Coordinates of C-alpha atoms in Angstrom, one line a residue:
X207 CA 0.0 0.0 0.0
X208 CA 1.3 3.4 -0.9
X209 CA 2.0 6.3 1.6
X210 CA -0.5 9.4 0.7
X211 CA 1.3 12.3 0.7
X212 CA -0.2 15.9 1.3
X213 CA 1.9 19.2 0.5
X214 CA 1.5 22.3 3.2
X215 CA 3.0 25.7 3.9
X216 CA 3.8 24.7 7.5
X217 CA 3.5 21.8 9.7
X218 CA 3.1 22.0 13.4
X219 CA 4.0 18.5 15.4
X220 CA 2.3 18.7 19.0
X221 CA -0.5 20.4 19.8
X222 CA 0.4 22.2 22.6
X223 CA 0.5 26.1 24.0
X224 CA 3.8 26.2 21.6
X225 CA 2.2 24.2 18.5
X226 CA -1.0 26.1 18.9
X227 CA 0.2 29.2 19.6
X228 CA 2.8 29.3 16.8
X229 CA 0.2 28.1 13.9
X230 CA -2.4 30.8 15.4
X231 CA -0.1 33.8 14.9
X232 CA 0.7 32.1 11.0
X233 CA -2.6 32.5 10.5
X234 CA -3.1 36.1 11.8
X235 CA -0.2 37.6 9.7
X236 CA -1.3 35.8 6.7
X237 CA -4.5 37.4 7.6
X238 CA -3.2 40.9 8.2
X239 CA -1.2 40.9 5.0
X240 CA -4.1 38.9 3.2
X241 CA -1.8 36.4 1.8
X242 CA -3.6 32.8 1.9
X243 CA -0.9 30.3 3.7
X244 CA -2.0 26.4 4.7
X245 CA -0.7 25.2 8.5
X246 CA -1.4 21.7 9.8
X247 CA -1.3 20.2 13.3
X248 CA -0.3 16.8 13.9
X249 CA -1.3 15.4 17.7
X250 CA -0.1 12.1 19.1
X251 CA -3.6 12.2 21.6
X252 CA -6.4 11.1 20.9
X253 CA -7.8 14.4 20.9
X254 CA -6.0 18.0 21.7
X255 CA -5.4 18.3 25.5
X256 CA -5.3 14.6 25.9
X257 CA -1.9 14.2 26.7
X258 CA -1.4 17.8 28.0
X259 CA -0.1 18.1 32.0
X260 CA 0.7 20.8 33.5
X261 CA 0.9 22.6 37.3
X262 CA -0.8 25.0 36.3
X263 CA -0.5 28.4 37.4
X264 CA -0.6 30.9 33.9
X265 CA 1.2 33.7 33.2
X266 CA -1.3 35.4 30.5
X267 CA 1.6 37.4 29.0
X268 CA 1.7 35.7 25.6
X269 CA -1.5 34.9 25.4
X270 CA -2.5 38.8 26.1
X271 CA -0.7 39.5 22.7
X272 CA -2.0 36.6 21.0
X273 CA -6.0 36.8 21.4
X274 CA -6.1 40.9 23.6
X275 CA -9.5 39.7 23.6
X276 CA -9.6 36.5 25.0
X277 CA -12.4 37.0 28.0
X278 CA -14.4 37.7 25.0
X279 CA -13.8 34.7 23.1
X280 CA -14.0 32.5 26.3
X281 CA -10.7 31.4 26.9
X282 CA -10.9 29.4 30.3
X283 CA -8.9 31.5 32.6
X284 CA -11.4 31.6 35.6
X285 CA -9.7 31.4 38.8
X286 CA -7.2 34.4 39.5
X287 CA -4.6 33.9 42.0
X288 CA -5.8 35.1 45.2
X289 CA -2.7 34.3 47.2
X290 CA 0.4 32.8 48.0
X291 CA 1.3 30.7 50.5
X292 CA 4.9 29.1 50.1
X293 CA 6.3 26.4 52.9
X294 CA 9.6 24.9 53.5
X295 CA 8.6 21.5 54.5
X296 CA 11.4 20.8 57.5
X297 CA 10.0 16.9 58.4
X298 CA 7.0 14.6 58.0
X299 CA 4.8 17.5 60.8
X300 CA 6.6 20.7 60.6
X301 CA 6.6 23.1 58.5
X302 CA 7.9 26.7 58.1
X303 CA 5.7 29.5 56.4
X304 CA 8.0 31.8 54.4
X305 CA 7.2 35.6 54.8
X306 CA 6.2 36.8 51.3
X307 CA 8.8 39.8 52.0
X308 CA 11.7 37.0 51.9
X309 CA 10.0 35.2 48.8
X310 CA 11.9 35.7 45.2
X311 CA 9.8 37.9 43.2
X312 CA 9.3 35.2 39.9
X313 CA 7.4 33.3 42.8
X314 CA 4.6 35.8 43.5
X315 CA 1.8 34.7 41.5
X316 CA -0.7 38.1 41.6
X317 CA -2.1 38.6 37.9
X318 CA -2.2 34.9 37.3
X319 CA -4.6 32.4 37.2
X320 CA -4.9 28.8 37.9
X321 CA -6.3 26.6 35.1
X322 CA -6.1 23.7 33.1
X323 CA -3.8 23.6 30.7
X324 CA -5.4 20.8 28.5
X325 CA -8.6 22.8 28.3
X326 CA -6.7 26.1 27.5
X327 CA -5.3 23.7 24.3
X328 CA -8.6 22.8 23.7
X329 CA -9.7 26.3 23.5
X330 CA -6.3 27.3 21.8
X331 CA -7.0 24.5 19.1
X332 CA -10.7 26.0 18.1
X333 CA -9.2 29.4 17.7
X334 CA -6.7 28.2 15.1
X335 CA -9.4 25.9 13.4
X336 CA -11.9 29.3 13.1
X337 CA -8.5 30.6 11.5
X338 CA -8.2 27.9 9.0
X339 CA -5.7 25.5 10.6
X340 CA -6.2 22.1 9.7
X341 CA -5.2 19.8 12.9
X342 CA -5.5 16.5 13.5
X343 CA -5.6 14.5 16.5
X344 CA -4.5 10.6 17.1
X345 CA -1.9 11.4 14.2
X346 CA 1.8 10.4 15.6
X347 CA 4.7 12.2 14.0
X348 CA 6.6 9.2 13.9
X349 CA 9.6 10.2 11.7
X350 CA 11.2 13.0 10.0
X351 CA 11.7 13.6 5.8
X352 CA 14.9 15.3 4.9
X353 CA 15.2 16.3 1.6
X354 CA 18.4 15.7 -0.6
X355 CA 20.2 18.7 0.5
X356 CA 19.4 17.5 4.2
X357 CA 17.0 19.8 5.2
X358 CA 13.5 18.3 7.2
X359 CA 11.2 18.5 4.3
X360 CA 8.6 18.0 6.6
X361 CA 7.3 14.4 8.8
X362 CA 6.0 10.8 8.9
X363 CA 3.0 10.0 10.3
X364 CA 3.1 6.5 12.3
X365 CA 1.9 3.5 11.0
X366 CA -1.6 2.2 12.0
X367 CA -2.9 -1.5 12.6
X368 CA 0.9 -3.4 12.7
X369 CA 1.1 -6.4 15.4
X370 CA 3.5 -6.8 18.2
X371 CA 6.0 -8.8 15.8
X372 CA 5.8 -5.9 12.8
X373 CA 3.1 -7.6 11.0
X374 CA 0.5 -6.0 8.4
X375 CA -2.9 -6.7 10.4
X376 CA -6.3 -6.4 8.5
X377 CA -6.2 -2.9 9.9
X378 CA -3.1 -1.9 8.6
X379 CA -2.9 1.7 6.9
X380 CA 0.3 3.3 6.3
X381 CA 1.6 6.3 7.4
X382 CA 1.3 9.9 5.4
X383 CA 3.8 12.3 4.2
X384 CA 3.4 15.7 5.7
X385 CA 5.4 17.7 3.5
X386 CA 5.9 21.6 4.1
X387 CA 7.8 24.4 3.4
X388 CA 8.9 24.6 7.2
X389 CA 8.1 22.1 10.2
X390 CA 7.9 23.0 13.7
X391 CA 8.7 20.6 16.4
X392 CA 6.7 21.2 19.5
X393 CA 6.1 17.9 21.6
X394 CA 7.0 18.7 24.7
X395 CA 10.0 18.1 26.8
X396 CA 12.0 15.8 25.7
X397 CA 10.3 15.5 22.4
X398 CA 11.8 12.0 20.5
X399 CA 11.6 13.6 17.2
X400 CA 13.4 17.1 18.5
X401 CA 16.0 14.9 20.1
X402 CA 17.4 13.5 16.7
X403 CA 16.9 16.6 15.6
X404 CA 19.4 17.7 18.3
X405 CA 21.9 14.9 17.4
X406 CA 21.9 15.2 13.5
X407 CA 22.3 19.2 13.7
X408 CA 24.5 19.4 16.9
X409 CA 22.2 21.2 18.2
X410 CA 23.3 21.3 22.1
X411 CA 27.0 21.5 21.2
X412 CA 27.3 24.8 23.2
X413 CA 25.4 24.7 25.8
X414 CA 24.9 22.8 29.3
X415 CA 23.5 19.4 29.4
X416 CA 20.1 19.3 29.1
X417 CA 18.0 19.0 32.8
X418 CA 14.5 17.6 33.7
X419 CA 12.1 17.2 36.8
X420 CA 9.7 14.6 36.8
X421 CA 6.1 16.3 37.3
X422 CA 3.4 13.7 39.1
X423 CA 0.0 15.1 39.5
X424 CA -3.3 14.2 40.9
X425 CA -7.0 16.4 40.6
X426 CA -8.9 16.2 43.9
X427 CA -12.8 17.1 44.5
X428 CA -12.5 18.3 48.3
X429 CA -14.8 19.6 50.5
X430 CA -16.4 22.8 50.0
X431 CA -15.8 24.4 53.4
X432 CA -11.7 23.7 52.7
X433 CA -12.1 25.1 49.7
X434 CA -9.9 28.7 49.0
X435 CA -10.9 29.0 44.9
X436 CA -7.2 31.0 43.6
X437 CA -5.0 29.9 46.6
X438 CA -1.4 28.7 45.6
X439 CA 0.7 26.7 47.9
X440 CA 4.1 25.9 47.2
X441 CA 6.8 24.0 49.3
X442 CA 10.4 22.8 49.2
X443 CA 12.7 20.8 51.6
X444 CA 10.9 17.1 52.8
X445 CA 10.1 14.8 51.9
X446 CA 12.9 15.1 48.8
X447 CA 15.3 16.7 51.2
X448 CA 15.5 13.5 53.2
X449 CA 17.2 11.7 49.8
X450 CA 19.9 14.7 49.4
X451 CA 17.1 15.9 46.0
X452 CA 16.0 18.8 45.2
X453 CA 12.0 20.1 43.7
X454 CA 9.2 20.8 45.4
X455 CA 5.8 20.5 46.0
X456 CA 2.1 22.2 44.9
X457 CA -1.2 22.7 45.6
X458 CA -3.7 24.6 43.6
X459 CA -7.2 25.3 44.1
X460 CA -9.1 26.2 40.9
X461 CA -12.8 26.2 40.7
X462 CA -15.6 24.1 41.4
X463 CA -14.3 22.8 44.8
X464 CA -11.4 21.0 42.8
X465 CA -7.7 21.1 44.0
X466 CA -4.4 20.0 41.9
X467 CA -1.4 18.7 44.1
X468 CA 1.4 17.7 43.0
X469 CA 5.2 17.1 43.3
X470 CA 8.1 17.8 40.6
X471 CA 11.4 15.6 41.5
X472 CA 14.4 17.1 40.1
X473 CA 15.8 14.0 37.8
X474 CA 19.1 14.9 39.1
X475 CA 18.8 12.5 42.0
X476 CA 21.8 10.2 42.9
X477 CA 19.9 7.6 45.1
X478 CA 18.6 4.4 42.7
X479 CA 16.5 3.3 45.3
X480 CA 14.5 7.1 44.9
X481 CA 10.9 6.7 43.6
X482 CA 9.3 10.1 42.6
X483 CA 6.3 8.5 42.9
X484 CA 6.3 6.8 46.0
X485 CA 7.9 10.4 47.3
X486 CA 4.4 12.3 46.3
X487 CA 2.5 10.0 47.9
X488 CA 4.3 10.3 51.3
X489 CA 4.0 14.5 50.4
X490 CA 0.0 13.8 50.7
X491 CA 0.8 13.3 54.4
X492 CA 2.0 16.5 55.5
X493 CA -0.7 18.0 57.6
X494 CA -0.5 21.2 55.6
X495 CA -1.1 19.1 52.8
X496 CA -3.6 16.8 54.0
X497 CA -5.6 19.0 55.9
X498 CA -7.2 20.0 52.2
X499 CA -7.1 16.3 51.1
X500 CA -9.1 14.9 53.4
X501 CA -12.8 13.9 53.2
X502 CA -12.0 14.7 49.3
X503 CA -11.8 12.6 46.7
X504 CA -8.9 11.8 43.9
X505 CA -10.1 11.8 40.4
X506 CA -7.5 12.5 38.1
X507 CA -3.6 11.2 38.0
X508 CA -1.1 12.3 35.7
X509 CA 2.9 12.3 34.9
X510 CA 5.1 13.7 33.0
X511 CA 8.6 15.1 32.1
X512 CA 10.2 18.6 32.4
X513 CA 12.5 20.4 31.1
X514 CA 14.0 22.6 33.5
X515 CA 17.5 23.3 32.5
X516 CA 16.9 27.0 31.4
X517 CA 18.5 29.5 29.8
X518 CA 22.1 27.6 30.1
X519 CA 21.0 24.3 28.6
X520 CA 18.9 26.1 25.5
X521 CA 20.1 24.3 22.4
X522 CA 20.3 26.2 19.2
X523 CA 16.4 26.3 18.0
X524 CA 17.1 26.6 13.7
X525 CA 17.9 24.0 11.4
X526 CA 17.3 23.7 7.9
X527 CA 13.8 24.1 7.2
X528 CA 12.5 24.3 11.0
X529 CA 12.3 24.8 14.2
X530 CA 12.6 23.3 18.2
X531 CA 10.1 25.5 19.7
X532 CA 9.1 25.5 23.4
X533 CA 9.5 22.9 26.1
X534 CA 10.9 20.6 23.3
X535 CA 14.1 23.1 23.3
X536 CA 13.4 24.2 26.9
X537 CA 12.0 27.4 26.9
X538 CA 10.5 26.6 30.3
X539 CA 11.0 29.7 33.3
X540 CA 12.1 27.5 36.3
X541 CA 12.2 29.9 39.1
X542 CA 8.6 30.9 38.5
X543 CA 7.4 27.4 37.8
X544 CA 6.1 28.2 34.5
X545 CA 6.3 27.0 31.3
X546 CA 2.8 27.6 29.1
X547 CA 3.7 31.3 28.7
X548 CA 7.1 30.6 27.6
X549 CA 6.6 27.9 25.3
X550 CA 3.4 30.6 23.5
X551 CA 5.8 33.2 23.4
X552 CA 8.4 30.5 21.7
X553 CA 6.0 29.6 19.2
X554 CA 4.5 33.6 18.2
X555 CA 8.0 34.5 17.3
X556 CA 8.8 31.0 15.4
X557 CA 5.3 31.9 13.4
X558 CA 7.1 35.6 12.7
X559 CA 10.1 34.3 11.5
X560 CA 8.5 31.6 9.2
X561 CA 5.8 34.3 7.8
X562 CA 9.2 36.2 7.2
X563 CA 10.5 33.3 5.1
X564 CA 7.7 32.3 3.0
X565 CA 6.9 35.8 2.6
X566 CA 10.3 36.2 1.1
X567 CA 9.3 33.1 -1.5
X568 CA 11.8 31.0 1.0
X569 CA 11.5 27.3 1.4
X570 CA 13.6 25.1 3.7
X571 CA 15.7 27.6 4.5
X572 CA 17.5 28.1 8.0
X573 CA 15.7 30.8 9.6
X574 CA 18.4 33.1 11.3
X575 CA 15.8 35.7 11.7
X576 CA 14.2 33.8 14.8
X577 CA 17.1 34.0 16.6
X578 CA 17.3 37.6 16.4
X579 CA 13.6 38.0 17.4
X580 CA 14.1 35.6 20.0
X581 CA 17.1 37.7 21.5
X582 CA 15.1 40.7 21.2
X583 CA 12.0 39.4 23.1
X584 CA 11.2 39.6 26.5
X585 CA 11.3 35.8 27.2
X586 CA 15.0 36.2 26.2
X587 CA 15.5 38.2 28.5
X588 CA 13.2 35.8 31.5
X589 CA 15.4 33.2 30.6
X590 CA 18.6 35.0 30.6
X591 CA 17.8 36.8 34.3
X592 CA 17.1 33.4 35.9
X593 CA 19.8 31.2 34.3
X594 CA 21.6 30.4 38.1
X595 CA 18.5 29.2 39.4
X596 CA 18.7 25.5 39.0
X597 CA 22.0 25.3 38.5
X598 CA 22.3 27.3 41.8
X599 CA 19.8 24.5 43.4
X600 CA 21.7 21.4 42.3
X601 CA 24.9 22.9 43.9
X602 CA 24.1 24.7 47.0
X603 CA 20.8 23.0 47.2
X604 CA 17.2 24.2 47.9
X605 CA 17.7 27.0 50.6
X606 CA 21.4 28.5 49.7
X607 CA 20.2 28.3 45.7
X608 CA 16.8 29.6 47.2
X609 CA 18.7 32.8 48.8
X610 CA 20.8 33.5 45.4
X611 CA 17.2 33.6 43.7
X612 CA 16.1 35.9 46.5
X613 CA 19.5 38.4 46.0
X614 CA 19.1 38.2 42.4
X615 CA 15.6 38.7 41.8
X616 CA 14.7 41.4 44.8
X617 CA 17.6 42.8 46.1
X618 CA 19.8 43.5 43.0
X619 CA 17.1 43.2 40.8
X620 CA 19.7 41.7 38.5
X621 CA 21.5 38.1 37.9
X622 CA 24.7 38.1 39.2
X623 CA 28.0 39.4 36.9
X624 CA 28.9 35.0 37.5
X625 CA 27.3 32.3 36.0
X626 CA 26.6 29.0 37.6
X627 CA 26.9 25.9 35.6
X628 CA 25.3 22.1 36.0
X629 CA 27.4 20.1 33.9
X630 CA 26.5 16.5 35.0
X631 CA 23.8 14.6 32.7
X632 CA 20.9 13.8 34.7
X633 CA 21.5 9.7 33.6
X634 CA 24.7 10.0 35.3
X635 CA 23.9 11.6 38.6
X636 CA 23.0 8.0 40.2
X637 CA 25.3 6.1 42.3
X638 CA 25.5 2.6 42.9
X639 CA 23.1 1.3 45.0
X640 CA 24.8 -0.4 47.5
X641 CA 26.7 3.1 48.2
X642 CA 22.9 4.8 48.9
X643 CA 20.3 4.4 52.1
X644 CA 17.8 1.9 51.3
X645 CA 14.1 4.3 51.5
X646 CA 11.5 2.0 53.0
X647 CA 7.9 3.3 51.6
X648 CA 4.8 3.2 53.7
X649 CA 2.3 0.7 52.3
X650 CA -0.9 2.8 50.7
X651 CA -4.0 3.4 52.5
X652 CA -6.6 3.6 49.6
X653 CA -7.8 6.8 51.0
X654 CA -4.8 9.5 50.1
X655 CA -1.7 7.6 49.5
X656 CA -2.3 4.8 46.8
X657 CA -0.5 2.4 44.2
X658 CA 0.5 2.9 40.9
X659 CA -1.9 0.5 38.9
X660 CA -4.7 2.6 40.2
X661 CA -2.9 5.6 39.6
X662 CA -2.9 4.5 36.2
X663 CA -6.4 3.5 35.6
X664 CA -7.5 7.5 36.7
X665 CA -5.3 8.6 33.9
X666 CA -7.2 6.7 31.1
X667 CA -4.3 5.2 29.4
X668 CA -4.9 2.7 26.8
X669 CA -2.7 1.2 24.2
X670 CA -3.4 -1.0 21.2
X671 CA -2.4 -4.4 22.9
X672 CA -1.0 -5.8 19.9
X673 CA 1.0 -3.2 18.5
X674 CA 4.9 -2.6 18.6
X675 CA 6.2 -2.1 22.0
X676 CA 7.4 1.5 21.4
X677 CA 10.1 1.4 24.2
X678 CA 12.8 0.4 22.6
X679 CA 16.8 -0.7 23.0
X680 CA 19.2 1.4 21.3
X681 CA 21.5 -1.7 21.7
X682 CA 19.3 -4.8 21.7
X683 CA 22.4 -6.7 22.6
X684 CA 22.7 -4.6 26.5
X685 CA 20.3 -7.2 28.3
X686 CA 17.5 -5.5 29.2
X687 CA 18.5 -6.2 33.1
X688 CA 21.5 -4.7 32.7
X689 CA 21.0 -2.2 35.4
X690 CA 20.0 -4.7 37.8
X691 CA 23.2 -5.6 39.8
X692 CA 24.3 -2.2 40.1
X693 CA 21.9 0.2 40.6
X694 CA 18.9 -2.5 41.5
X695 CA 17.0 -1.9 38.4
X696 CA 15.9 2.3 39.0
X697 CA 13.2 1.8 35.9
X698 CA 10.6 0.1 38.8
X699 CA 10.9 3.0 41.0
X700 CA 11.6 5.8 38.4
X701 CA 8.5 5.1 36.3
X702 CA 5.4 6.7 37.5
X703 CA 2.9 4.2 35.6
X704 CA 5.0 0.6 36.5
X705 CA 5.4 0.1 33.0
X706 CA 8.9 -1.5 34.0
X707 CA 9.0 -4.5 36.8
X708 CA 11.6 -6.6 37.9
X709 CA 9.2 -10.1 38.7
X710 CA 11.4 -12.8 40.8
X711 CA 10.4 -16.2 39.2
X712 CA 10.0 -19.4 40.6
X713 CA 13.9 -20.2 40.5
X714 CA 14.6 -17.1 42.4
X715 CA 16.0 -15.6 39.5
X716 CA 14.6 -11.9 38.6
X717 CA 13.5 -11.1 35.2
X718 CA 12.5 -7.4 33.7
X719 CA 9.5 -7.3 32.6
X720 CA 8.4 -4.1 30.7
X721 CA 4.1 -3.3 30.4
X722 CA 3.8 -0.8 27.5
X723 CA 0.3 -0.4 28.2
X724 CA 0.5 1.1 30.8
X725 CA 3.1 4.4 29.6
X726 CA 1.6 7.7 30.4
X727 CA 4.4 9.2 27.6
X728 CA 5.9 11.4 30.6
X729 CA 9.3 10.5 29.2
X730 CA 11.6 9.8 32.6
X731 CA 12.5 6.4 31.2
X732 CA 14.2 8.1 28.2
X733 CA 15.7 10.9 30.5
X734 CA 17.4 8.2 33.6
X735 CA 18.0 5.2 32.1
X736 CA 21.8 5.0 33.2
X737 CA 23.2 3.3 30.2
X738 CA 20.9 5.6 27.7
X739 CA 19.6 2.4 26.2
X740 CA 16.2 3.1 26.6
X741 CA 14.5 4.9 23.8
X742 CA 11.1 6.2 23.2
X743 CA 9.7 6.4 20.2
X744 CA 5.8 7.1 19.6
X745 CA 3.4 4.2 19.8
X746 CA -0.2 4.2 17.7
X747 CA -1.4 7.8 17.3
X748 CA -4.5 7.8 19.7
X749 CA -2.7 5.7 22.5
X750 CA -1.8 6.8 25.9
X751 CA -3.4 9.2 28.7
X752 CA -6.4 11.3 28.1
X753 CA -6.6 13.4 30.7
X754 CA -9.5 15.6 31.4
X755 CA -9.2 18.9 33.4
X756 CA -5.3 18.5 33.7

């Protein structure tokens, strides 16, 4: 069966704030000048939003230039922050309230609003179709086409109906050509298309090695009379602390009596026998935590990557005939927790540059122009003001790098003349295990602590059973136990969704055991895995989380 192929001006992979964003301003300039210019989006979930997590507390900078009249058009931005209450966690009872006078000014939150990001896509994604983008959900961007002078000609979309063993089943449909004039990348962090994007142009070859938190998040009904619609609580120290890691804790309240909590563990972490998940769940237990929590109920769960190495670890965003736009290049603003209104911004001046370019009868081009812009822009500038925060954090940990953030941002009102650099990879932070503590994990209660399996089921993952298992070995011949003996196998605890399980047999012998199915796509596995070996590439377009409200 042959592979269709359709012929655009621009096409957009992820459906994101970046993707969205970036193929909404196309469409207004084309507008403005009245030249007619076609822009699809391709979305791995099964519908926009569905694979979209996020803390969330928005920033509606970029969003204020791209739709000024967004409370008109609905856009759903309807809790403000009301306040901000930020706690450094010192045990498993205490805690310590910071004065807001002694809190770094990136972490006061007035002006923003707590929402859900997935339903800000959502709305993002009818806005762009009212402007003529075509997008289309449940379509993977599987691979990329370069053409013969090696620029990306545009993508691949993934296969559909192929069995476990590679198959044709009666379903089978091949994938389509996407060609265009210019691709964006915008999947998220650590993107899998963006990453050999990184490696074929080089990328990251000036910059800091790329760093990434793991973000694990649960939606809560709660009860009414705890409930503080537009309070934001944030908190560092335990129960991370307690490992030697660094990240921190959140809890939101948006509307409708619903809370979000969560708990972002930097993936720096040295101890194999860490589990970010098991971590959060113990976070539940703090009684400043809790006390919201309970006599509520959990009804969402969610986990994914982020990419947190800022301005130091930005890899160069222009390549022949495209782009690595937002959280797939890193855009994120770590000291204020916030990524949505950088990754926008990221994508509005990607859309100026490529308008630029096809404007100028360009095609496939490298489009210098977006660096300029970019330097010009006040994100620039966000990123480039903040660039010691995690690097300050790894080194000097959470309440030294915490007090550089606070000299920097309110009493110099400037980064410091030095800058701080992390240059270990986040895959080789770990120590042996039989150097590090054992952590004994309290067994869940079903009530606010609970397992992963159910964890899982709230998240609404599915997977085509018979399909390709799409985490794959770089080096099929590295056992896939290979981390076993020395670090005790970190995939069973690092994996928020126990896709990976070590299962001792009936010989005593242990064997890995990896469950696809169960993936939420948050992309740790790709990000830890000591020896690098473990690679994700996209499953069946339409598999994995749909998460609602998130």
């Amino acid at each position: 069966m042959e592979r269709e192929s359709m012929e655009f001006d621009v096409v957009i992979v992820g459906a994101g704030p970046a993707g969205l964003s970036a193929a909404c301003r196309l469409k207004q300039l084309a507008q403005e000048a009245g030249e007619e210019i076609t822009v699809c989006v391709v979305e791995k979930g099964s519908e926009v939003g569905a694979h979209i997590l996020a803390g969330t507390v928005f920033e509606p900078t970029a969003l204020n230039e791209l739709f000024p009249n967004w409370k008109e058009l609905g856009a759903p931005l309807n809790t403000p922050v009301t306040r901000d209450d930020i706690f450094m966690m010192k045990s498993q009872d205490g805690a310590l309230k910071i004065p807001n006078a002694f809190v770094p000014r990136n972490m006061h939150n007035q002006g923003n609003y707590i929402i859900s990001l997935g339903n800000l896509c959502r709305w993002l994604a009818e806005q762009a179709e009212a402007l003529g983008v075509e997008v289309y959900p449940g379509f993977a961007a599987a691979d990329i086409i370069y053409g013969e002078d090696g620029s990306v000609q545009g993508i691949l979309t993934g296969d559909m109906g192929v069995g476990r063993n590679g198959e044709h089943k009666d379903t089978y449909m091949p994938g389509m050509e996407l060609r265009a004039k210019y691709t964006l990348f915008c999947e998220g962090s650590r993107g899998h298309l963006g990453k050999r994007l990184m490696e074929r142009f080089n990328l990251n070859e000036n910059c800091d090695p790329q760093h990434y938190g793991i973000g694990i998040k649960e939606l809560w009904d709660i009860d009414p009379s705890k409930h503080e619609p537009g309070l934001v609580v944030h908190s560092f120290g335990w129960p991370l602390k307690e490992s030697g890691t660094t990240g921190g804790g959140f809890l939101y309240h948006l509307e409708n009596n619903q809370v979000y909590v969560g708990l972002i563990t930097d993936l720096s972490y040295s101890n194999p026998h860490l589990s970010p998940f098991e971590e959060f769940q113990r976070y539940k237990l703090h009684p400043e935590i809790r006390k919201f929590l309970e006599g509520g109920k959990r009804v969402a769960y969610g986990a994914r990557a982020i990419t947190k190495g800022g301005f130091n670890s930005l890899p160069k965003m222009t390549f022949p005939g495209g782009l690595l736009l937002g959280c797939d290049a890193g855009t994120l603003v770590s000291s204020k927790i916030k990524g949505s209104h950088a990754a926008m911004k990221s994508g509005m001046i990607g859309a100026e540059a490529v308008f630029e370019a096809l404007k100028a009868g360009n095609v496939g081009t490298e489009l210098t122009s977006f660096t300029e812009k970019f330097k010009n822009s006040w994100l620039y500038k966000e990123l480039y003001d903040e660039r010691n925060f995690v690097p300050a954090q790894h080194k000097f940990g959470a309440i030294i790098g915490g007090g550089i953030t606070f000299l920097e941002q309110n009493i110099l009102r400037r980064s410091l003349p030095i800058t701080f650099h992390d240059t270990t990879k986040d895959h080789e932070a770990l120590k042996p295990a039989a150097e590090c503590p054992k952590i004994n994990y309290p067994k869940p209660d079903g009530v606010l602590t609970f397992d992963r399996l159910s964890s899982v089921f709230l998240s609404n993952t599915n997977h085509e059973e018979d399909q390709p298992i799409h985490l794959t070995l770089k080096d099929p011949n590295v056992p896939i136990n290979h981390n076993l003996p020395l670090y005790d196998e970190p995939a069973q605890r690092y994996c928020p969704a126990g896709v990976y399980e070590v299962v001792t047999q009936d010989d005593g012998s242990k064997r890995f055991q990896i469950n696809a199915q169960n993936c939420v796509h948050c992309k740790t596995c790709d990000i830890k895995d000591p020896t690098q070996n473990i690679v994700w590439v996209t499953p069946e377009g339409g598999g994995g989380p749909n998460y609602p409200n998130m």
